[in-house]
Each structure stands twice: as structure tokens, then as C-alpha cells.
Coordinates of C-alpha atoms in Angstrom, one line a residue:
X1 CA 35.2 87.2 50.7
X2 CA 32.8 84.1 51.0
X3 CA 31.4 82.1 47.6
X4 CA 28.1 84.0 48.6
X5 CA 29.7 87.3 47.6
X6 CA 30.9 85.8 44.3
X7 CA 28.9 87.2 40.9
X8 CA 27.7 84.9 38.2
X9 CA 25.0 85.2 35.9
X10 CA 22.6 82.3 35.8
X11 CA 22.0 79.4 33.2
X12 CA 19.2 81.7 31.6
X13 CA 20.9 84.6 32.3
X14 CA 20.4 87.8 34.7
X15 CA 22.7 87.3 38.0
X16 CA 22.5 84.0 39.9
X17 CA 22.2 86.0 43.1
X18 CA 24.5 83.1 45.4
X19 CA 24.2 85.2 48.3
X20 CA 20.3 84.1 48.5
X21 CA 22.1 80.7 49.7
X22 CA 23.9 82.1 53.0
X23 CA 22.2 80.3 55.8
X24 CA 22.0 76.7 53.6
X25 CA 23.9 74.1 52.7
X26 CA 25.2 74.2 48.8
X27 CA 26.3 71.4 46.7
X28 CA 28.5 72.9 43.7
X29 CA 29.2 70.9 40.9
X30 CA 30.7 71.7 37.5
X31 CA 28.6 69.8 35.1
X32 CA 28.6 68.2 31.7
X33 CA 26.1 67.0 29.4
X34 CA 27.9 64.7 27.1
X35 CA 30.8 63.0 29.7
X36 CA 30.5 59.7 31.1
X37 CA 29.6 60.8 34.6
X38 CA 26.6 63.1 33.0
X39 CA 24.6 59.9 35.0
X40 CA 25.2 61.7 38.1
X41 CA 22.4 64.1 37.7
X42 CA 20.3 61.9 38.3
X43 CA 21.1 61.7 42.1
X44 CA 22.2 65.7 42.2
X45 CA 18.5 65.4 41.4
X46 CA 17.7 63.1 43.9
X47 CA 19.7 65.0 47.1
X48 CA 17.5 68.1 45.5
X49 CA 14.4 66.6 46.3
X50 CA 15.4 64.8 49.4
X51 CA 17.3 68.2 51.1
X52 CA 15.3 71.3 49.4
X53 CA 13.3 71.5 52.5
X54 CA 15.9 71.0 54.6
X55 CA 17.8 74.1 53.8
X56 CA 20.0 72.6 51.0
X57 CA 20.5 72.8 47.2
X58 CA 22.8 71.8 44.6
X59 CA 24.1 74.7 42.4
X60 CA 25.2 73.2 38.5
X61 CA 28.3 74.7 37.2
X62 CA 27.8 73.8 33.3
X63 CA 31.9 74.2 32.1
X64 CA 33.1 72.9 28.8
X65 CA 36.9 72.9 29.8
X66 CA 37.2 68.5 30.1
X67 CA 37.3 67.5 26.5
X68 CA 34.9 69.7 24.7
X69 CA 32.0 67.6 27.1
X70 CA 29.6 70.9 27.7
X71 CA 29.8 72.7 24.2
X72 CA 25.9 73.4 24.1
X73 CA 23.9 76.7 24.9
X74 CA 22.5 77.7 27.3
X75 CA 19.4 77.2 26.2
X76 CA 20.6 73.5 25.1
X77 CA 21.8 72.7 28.4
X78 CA 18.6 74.0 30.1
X79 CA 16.8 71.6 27.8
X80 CA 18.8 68.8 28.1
X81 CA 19.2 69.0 31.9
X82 CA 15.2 69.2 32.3
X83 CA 14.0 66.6 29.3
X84 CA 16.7 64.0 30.5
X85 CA 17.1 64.2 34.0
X86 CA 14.4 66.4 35.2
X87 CA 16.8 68.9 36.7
X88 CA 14.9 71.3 39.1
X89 CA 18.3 72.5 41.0
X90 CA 19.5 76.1 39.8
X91 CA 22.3 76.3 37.3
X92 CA 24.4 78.7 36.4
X93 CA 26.0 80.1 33.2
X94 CA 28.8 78.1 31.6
X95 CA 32.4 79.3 33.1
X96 CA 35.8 77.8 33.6
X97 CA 37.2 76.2 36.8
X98 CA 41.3 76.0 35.5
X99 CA 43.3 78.1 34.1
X100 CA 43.9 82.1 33.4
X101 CA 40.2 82.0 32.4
X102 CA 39.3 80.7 36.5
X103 CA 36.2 81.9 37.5
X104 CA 35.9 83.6 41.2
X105 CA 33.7 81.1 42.4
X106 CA 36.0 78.7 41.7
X107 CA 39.3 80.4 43.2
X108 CA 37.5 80.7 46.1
X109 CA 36.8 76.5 45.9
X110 CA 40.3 74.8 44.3
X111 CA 42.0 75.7 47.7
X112 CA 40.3 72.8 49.7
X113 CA 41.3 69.5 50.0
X114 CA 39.5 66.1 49.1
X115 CA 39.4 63.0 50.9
X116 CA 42.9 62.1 49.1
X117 CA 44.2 65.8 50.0
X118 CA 44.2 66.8 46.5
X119 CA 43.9 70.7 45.9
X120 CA 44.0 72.7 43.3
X121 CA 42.7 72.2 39.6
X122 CA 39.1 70.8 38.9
X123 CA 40.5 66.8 37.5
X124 CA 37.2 66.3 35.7
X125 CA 33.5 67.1 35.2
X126 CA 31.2 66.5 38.7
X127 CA 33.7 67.5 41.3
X128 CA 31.4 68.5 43.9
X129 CA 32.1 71.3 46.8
X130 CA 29.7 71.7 50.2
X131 CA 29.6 74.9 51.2
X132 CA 28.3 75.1 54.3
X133 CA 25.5 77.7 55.5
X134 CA 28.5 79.8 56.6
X135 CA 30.1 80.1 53.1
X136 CA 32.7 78.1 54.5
X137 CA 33.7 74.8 51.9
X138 CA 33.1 72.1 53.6
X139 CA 34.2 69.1 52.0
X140 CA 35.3 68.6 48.2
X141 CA 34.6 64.9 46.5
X142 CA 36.4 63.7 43.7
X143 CA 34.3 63.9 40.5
X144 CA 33.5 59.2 40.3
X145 CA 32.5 60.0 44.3
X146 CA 28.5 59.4 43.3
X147 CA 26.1 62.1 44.8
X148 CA 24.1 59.3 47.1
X149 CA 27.4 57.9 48.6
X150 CA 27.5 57.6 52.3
X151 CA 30.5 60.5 52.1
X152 CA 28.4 63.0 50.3
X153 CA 25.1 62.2 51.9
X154 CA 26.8 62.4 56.0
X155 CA 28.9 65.8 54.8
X156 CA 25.5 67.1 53.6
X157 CA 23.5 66.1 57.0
X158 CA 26.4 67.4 59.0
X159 CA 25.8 71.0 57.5
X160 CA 23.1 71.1 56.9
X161 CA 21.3 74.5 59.0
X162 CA 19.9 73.8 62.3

């Protein structure tokens, strides 16, 4: 099984259809509205708008797990994300990346290793996975390892499709 064969409904609902992302380079990142990294999508923005034509997107994975930091709609967090940061990057519905309640997409992520070799559990909101075109994951960054850092940006321009 790849991520692309994972099912999850979209942000506004209706399935979110991640198999129309085999071939391109995938960003996923569980998000949060009201946490102190909620800065960062401004430059998951940013790589959007730099990448889109380049066979690239970021997927948002709104999840309320860390402290309660996600606890809107989805309606609200559509809002929010496009009023504040001028989101255009597809979003999903709100899940959970730990526990019993795991989503699939996310058992098929913990397993990979960051930087530090960390596995496993999701340590806060804005952990980022690459997927690559393949469905393979890439490369996971810690969730302070800013969108626009030299690590992210060369992991996306290695895999990104040729």
C-alpha cells in the first residue's frame, strides 16, 4: 500500500482523492490554527506557489491532538487558513496522527525517520513528510524545521518529477 492508496475525505468534505498526486512531489503536514508554529503557513504557502508548476504540493493535515490547538470546523479552518494566510494548498479533513484513533495515512508516515532518527509518534503540530512521486516518504522534518529551510527546500528539488 502507498499513501496514494490511503482514503480521506477532504477539508470541505467529499474524498480527497490522494491518488491524483502519484507522479508529484507531496509535502504533508498536520496543521494547527491556534499553536505557535501556525506562522509556518505562510512558507507552506510560499513552496505552494514556488513548486505548483513544478509537479509539487503541500497537503494540510488539520489535527487537534497537540493541546486542543485545531478545535475549529471545518468550515472555520477553511476560513481561517484563506483570510490569514491565503492558503491555496489542498487540505484535508481533521484526523489524528497518534494513538488507537491513527489515521492510515499516517501509519503509513510515523515509520520514517527524521534528520535526528526519530520515528514513530507525531511530537507536535507541522511535522512535515515528502512523499516522493513514487509514494515513497522521502524525508520527515521535525515540526520547528521551517518550510523555506535549506533541508526542506533541497529534499523537495531532489524529488521533485523529472
Amino acid at each position: 500500500m502507498s499513501v496514494f492508496d490511503v482514503e480521506i475525505e477532504g477539508l470541505r468534505g467529499g474524498p480527497a482523492d490522494l491518488e491524483q498526486y502519484r507522479g508529484k512531489a507531496v509535502l504533508v503536514v498536520n496543521v494547527a490554527s491556534r499553536c505557535g508554529l501556525t506562522p509556518q503557513y505562510s512558507g507552506l504557502e510560499r513552496l505552494q506557489e514556488t513548486y505548483a508548476g513544478r509537479g509539487f504540493t503541500v497537503l494540510g493535515v488539520p489535527c487537534n491532538q497537540f493541546m486542543g490547538q485545531e478545535p475549529g470546523s471545518s468550515e472555520e479552518i477553511a476560513e481561517f487558513c484563506s483570510a490569514t494566510y491565503g492558503v491555496t494548498f489542498p487540505m484535508t479533513e481533521k484526523i489524528e496522527v497518534n494513538g488507537d484513533g491513527r489515521h492510515p495515512l499516517y501509519r503509513e508516515l510515523v515509520g520514517v525517520p527524521d534528520a535526528e532518527g526519530h520515528t514513530g509518534d507525531i511530537r507536535w503540530n507541522f511535522e512535515k513528510f515528502l512523499i516522493a512521486p513514487d509514494g515513497a516518504v522521502a524525508a520527515r522534518f521535525a515540526p520547528q524545521a521551517e518550510p523555506e529551510s535549506a533541508e526542506v527546500v533541497t529534499a523537495i528539488e531532489k524529488n521533485l518529477p523529472t
